[in-house]
PDB file of C-alpha atoms and ligand atoms in Angstrom:
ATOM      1  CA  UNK A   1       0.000   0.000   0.000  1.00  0.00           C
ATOM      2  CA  UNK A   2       0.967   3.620  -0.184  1.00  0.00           C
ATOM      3  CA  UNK A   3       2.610   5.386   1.666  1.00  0.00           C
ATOM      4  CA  UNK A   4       0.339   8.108   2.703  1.00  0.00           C
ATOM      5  CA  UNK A   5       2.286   9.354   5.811  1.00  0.00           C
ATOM      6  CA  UNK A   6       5.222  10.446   4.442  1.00  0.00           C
ATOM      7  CA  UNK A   7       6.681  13.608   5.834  1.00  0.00           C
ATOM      8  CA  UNK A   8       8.245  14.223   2.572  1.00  0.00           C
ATOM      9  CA  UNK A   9       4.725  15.541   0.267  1.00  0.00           C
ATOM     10  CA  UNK A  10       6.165  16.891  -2.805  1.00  0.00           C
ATOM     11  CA  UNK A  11       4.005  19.105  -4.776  1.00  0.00           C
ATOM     12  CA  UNK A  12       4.371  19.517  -8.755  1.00  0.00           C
ATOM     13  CA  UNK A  13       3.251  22.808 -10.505  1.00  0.00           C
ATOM     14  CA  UNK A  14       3.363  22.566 -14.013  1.00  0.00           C
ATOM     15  CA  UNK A  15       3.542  25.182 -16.501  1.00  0.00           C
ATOM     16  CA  UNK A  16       4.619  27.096 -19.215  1.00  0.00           C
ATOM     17  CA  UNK A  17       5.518  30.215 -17.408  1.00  0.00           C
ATOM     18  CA  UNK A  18       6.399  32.307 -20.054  1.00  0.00           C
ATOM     19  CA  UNK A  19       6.858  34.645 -17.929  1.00  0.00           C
ATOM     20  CA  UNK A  20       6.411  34.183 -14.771  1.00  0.00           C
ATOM     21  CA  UNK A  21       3.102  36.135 -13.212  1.00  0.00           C
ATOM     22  CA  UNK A  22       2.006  37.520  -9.740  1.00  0.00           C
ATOM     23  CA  UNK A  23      -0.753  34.436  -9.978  1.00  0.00           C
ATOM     24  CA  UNK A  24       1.685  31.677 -10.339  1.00  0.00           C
ATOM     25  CA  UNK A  25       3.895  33.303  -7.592  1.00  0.00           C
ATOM     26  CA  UNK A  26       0.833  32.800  -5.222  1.00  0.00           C
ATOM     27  CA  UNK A  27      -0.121  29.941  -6.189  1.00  0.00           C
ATOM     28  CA  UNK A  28       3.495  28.931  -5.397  1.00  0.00           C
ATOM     29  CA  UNK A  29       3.904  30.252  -2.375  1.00  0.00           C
ATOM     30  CA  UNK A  30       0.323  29.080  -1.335  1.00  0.00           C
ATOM     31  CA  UNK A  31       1.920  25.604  -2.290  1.00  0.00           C
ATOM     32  CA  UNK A  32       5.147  25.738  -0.156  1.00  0.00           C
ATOM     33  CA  UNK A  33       2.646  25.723   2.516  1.00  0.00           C
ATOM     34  CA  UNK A  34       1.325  22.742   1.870  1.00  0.00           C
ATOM     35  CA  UNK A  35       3.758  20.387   0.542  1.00  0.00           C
ATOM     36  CA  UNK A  36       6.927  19.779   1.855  1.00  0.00           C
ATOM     37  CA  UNK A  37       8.698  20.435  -1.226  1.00  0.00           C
ATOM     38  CA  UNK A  38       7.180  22.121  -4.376  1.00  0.00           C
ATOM     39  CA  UNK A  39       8.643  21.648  -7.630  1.00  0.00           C
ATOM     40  CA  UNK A  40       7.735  24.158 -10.021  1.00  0.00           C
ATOM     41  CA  UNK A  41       7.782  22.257 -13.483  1.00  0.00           C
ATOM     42  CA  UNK A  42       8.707  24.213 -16.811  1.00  0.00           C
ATOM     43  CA  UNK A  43       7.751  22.564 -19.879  1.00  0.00           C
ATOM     44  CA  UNK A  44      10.523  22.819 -22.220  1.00  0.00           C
ATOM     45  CA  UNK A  45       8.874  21.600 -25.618  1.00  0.00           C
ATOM     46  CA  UNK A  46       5.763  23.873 -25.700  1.00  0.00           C
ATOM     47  CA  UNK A  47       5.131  23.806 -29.142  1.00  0.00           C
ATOM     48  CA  UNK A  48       4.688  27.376 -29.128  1.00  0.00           C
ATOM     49  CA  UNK A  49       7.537  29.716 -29.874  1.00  0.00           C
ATOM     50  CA  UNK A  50       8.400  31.280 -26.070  1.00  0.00           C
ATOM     51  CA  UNK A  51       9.507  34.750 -25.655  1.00  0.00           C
ATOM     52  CA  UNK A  52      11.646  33.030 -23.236  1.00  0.00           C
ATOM     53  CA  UNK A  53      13.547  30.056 -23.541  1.00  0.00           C
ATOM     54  CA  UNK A  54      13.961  27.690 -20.652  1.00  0.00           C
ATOM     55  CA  UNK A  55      17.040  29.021 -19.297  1.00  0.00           C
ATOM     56  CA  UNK A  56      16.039  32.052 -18.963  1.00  0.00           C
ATOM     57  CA  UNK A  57      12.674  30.628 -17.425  1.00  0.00           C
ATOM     58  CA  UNK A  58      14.542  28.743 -14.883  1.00  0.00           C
ATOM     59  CA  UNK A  59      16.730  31.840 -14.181  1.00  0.00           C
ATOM     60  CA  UNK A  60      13.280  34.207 -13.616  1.00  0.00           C
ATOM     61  CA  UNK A  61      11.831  31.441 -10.677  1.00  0.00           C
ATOM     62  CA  UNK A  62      14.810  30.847  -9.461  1.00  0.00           C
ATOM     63  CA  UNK A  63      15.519  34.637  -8.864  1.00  0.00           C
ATOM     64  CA  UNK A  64      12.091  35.247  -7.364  1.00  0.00           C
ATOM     65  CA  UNK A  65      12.165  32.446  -4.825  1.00  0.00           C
ATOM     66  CA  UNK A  66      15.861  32.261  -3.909  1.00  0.00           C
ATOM     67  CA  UNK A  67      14.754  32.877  -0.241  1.00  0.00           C
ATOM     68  CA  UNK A  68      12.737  29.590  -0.312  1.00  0.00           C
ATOM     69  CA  UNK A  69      14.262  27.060   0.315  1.00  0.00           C
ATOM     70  CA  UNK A  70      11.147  24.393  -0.432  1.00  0.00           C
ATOM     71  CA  UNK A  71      10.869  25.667  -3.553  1.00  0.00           C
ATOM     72  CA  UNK A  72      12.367  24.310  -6.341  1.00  0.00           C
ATOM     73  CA  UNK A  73      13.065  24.194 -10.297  1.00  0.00           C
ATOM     74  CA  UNK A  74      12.697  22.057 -12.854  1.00  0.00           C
ATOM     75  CA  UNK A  75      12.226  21.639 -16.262  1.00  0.00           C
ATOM     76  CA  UNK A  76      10.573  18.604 -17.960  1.00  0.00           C
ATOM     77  CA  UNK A  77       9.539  17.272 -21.091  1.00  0.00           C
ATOM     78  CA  UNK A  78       6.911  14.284 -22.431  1.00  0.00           C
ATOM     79  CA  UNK A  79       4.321  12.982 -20.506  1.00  0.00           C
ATOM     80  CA  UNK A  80       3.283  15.695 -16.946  1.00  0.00           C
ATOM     81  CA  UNK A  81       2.241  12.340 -15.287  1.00  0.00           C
ATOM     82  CA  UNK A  82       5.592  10.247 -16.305  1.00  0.00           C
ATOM     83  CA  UNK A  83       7.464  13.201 -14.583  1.00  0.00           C
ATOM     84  CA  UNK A  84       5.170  13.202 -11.674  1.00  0.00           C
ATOM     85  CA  UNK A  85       5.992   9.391 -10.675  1.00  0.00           C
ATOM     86  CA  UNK A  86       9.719  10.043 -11.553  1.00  0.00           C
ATOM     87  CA  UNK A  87       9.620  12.366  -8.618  1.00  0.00           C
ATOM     88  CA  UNK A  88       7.191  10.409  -6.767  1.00  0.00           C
ATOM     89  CA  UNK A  89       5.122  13.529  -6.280  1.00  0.00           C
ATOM     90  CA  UNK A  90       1.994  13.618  -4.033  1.00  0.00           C
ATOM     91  CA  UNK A  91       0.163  15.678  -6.520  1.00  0.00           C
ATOM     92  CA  UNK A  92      -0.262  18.157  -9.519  1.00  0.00           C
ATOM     93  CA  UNK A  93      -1.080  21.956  -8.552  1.00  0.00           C
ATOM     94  CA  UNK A  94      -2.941  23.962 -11.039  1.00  0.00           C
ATOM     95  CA  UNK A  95      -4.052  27.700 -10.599  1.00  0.00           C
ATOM     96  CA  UNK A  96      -8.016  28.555 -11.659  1.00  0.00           C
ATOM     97  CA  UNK A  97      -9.347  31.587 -12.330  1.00  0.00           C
ATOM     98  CA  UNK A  98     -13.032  31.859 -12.221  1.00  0.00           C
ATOM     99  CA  UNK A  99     -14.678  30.271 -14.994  1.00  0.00           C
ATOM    100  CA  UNK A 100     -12.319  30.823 -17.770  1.00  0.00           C
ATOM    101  CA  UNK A 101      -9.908  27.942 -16.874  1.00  0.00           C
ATOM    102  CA  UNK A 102     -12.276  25.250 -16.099  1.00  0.00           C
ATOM    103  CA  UNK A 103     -13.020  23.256 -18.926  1.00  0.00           C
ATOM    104  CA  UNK A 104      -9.308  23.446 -20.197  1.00  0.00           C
ATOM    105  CA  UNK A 105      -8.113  22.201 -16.519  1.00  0.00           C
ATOM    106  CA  UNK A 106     -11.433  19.480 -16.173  1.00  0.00           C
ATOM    107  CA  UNK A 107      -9.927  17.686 -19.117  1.00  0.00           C
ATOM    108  CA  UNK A 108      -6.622  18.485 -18.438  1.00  0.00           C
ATOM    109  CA  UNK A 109      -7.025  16.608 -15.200  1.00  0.00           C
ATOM    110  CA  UNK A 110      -9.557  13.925 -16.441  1.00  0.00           C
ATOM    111  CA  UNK A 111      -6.910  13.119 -18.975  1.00  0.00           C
ATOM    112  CA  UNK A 112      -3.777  12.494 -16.270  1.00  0.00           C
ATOM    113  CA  UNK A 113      -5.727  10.671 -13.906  1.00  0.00           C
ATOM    114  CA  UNK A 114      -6.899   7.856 -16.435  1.00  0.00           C
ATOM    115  CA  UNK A 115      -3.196   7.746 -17.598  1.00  0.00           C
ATOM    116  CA  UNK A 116      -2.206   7.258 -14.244  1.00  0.00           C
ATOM    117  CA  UNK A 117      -4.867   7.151 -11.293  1.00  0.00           C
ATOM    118  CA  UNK A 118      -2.785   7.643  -8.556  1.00  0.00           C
ATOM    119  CA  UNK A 119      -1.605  11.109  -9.066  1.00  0.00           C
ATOM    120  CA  UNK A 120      -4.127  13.537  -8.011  1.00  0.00           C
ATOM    121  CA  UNK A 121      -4.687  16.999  -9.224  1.00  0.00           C
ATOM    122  CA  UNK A 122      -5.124  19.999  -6.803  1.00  0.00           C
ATOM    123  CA  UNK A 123      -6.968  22.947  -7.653  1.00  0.00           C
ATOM    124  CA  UNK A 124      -6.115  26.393  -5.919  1.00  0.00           C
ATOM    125  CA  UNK A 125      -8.423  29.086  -6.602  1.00  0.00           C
ATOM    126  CA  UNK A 126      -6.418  32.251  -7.833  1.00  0.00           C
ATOM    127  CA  UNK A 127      -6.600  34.555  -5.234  1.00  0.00           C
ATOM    128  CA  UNK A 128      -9.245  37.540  -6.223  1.00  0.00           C
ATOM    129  CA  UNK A 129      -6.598  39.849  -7.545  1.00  0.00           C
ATOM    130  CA  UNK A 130      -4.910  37.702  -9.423  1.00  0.00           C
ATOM    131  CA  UNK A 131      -8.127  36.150 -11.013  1.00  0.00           C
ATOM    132  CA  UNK A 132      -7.550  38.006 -14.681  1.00  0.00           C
ATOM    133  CA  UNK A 133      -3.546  37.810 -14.755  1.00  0.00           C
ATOM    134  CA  UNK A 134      -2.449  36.063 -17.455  1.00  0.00           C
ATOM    135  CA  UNK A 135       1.319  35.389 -19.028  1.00  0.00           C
ATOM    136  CA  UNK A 136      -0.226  35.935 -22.659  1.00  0.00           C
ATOM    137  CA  UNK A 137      -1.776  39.487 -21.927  1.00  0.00           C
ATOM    138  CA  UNK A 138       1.150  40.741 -20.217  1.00  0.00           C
ATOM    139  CA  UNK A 139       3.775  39.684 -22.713  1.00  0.00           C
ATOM    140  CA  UNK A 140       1.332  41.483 -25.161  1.00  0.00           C
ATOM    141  CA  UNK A 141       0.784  44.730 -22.926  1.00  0.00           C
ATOM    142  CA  UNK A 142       4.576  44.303 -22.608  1.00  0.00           C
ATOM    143  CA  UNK A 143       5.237  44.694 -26.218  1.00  0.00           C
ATOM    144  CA  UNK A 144       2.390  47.490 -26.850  1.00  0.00           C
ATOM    145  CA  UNK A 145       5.129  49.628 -24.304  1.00  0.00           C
ATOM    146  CA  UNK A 146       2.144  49.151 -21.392  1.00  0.00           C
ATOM    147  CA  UNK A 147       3.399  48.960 -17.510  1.00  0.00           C
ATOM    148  CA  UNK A 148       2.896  45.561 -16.694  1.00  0.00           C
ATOM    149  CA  UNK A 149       5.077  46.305 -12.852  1.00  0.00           C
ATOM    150  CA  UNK A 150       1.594  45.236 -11.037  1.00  0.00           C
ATOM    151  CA  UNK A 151       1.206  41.813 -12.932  1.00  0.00           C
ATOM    152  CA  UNK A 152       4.671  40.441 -12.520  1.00  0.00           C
ATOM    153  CA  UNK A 153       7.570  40.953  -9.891  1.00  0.00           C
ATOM    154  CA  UNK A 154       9.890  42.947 -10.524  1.00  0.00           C
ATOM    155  CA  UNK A 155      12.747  40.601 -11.600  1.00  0.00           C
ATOM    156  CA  UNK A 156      10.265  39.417 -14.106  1.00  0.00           C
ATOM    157  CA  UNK A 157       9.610  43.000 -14.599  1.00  0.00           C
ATOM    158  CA  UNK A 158      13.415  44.011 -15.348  1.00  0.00           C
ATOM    159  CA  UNK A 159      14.016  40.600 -17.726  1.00  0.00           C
ATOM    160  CA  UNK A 160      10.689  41.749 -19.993  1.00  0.00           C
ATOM    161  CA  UNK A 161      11.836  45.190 -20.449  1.00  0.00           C
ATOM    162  CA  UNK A 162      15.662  44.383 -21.094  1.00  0.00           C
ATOM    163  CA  UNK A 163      14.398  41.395 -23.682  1.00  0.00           C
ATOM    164  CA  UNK A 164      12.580  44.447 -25.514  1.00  0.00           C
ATOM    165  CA  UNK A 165      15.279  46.762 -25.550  1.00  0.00           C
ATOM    166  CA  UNK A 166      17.442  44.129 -27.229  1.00  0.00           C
ATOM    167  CA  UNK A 167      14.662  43.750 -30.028  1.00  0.00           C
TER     168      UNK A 167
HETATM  169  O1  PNS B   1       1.121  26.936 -18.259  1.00  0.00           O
HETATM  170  P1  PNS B   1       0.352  26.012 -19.162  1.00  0.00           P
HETATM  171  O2  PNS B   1       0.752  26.262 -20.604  1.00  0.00           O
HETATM  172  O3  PNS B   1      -1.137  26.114 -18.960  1.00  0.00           O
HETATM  173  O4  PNS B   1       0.800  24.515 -18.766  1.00  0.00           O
HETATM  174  C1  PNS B   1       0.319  23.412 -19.502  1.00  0.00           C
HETATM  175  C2  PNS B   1       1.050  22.107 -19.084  1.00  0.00           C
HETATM  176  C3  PNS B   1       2.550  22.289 -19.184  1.00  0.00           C
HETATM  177  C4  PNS B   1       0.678  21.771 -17.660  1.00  0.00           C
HETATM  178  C5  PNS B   1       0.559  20.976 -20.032  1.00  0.00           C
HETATM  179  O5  PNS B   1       0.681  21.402 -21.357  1.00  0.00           O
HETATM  180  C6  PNS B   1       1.331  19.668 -19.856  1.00  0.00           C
HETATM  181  O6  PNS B   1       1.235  19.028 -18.834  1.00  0.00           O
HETATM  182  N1  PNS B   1       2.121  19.289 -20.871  1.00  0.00           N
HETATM  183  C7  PNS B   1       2.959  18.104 -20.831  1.00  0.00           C
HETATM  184  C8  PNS B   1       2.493  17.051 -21.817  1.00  0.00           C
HETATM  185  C9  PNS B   1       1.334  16.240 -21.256  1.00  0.00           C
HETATM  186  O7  PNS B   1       1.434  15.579 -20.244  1.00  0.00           O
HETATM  187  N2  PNS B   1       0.191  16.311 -21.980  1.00  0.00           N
HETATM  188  C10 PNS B   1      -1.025  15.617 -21.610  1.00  0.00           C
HETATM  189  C11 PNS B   1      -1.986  16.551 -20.909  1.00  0.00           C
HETATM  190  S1  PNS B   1      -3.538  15.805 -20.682  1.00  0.00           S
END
């Protein structure tokens, strides 16, 4: 059976972060509280062309939560629930924001567990101010010359504006 005691809960959040938002640093945070360890998961084969690449992606979450010492980095690629038993993690977090997430994350989730029942998905609600942040919109308000200093922190903040100036 299981080992359901274990002091060591490790937590995977899984994402694109391209960049890095206020919503996924609460959600991270709000998962260092309740996992021993949380591994913050950066898909490296997207699909999608990234304005940054994983290095730099790893650099931005490393930067913000160098103080923490139960959060960690990691990149992966190929199956989210092959990398989830590699690290024998407890479960999957996932951010939602009101209703605009739901079916994507529903199937999302659906999908994982039938390839592999025993990892569970965790839903945290985005906190209220955080519920209409969103990587896409601020890498676009980013490039219109918009202030995007209340959506991101500010190392994220200083890595957007430098990537622009080198355009
Ligand atoms: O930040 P995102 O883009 O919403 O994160 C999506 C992510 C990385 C969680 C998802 O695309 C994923 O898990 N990809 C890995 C491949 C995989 O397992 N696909 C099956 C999903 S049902």
């Amino acid at each position: 059976m299981a080992d359901t005691t274990s002091k060591r809960r490790v937590g995977i959040y899984p994402g694109t972060f391209d960049p890095l938002t206020n919503g996924h640093v609460d959600i991270i945070l709000r998962g260092a509280r309740l996992f021993d360890r949380i591994l913050v998961a950066i898909l490296v084969n997207a699909g999608k062309q990234p304005m940054f690449d994983t290095a730099e992606r790893v650099a931005m979450v490393r930067e913000v939560f160098r103080e923490y010492p139960n959060v960690e980095v990691d990149t992966f690629d190929g199956l989210l629930v092959d990398y989830a038993r590699q690290k024998r993690a407890t479960a999957i977090v996932r951010g939602i924001r009101a209703v605009s997430d739901f079916e994507y994350e529903f199937q999302m989730a659906g999908m994982n567990t039938r390839l592999n029942p025993r990892i569970e998905t965790l839903f945290l609600m985005a906190s209220e101010r955080n519920q209409f942040i969103a990587s896409r919109f601020v890498k676009e308000i980013a490039r219109l010359g918009g202030d995007i200093s209340s959506f991101v922190p500010a190392a994220v903040n200083r890595r957007v504006r430098r990537k622009f100036s080198e355009m």
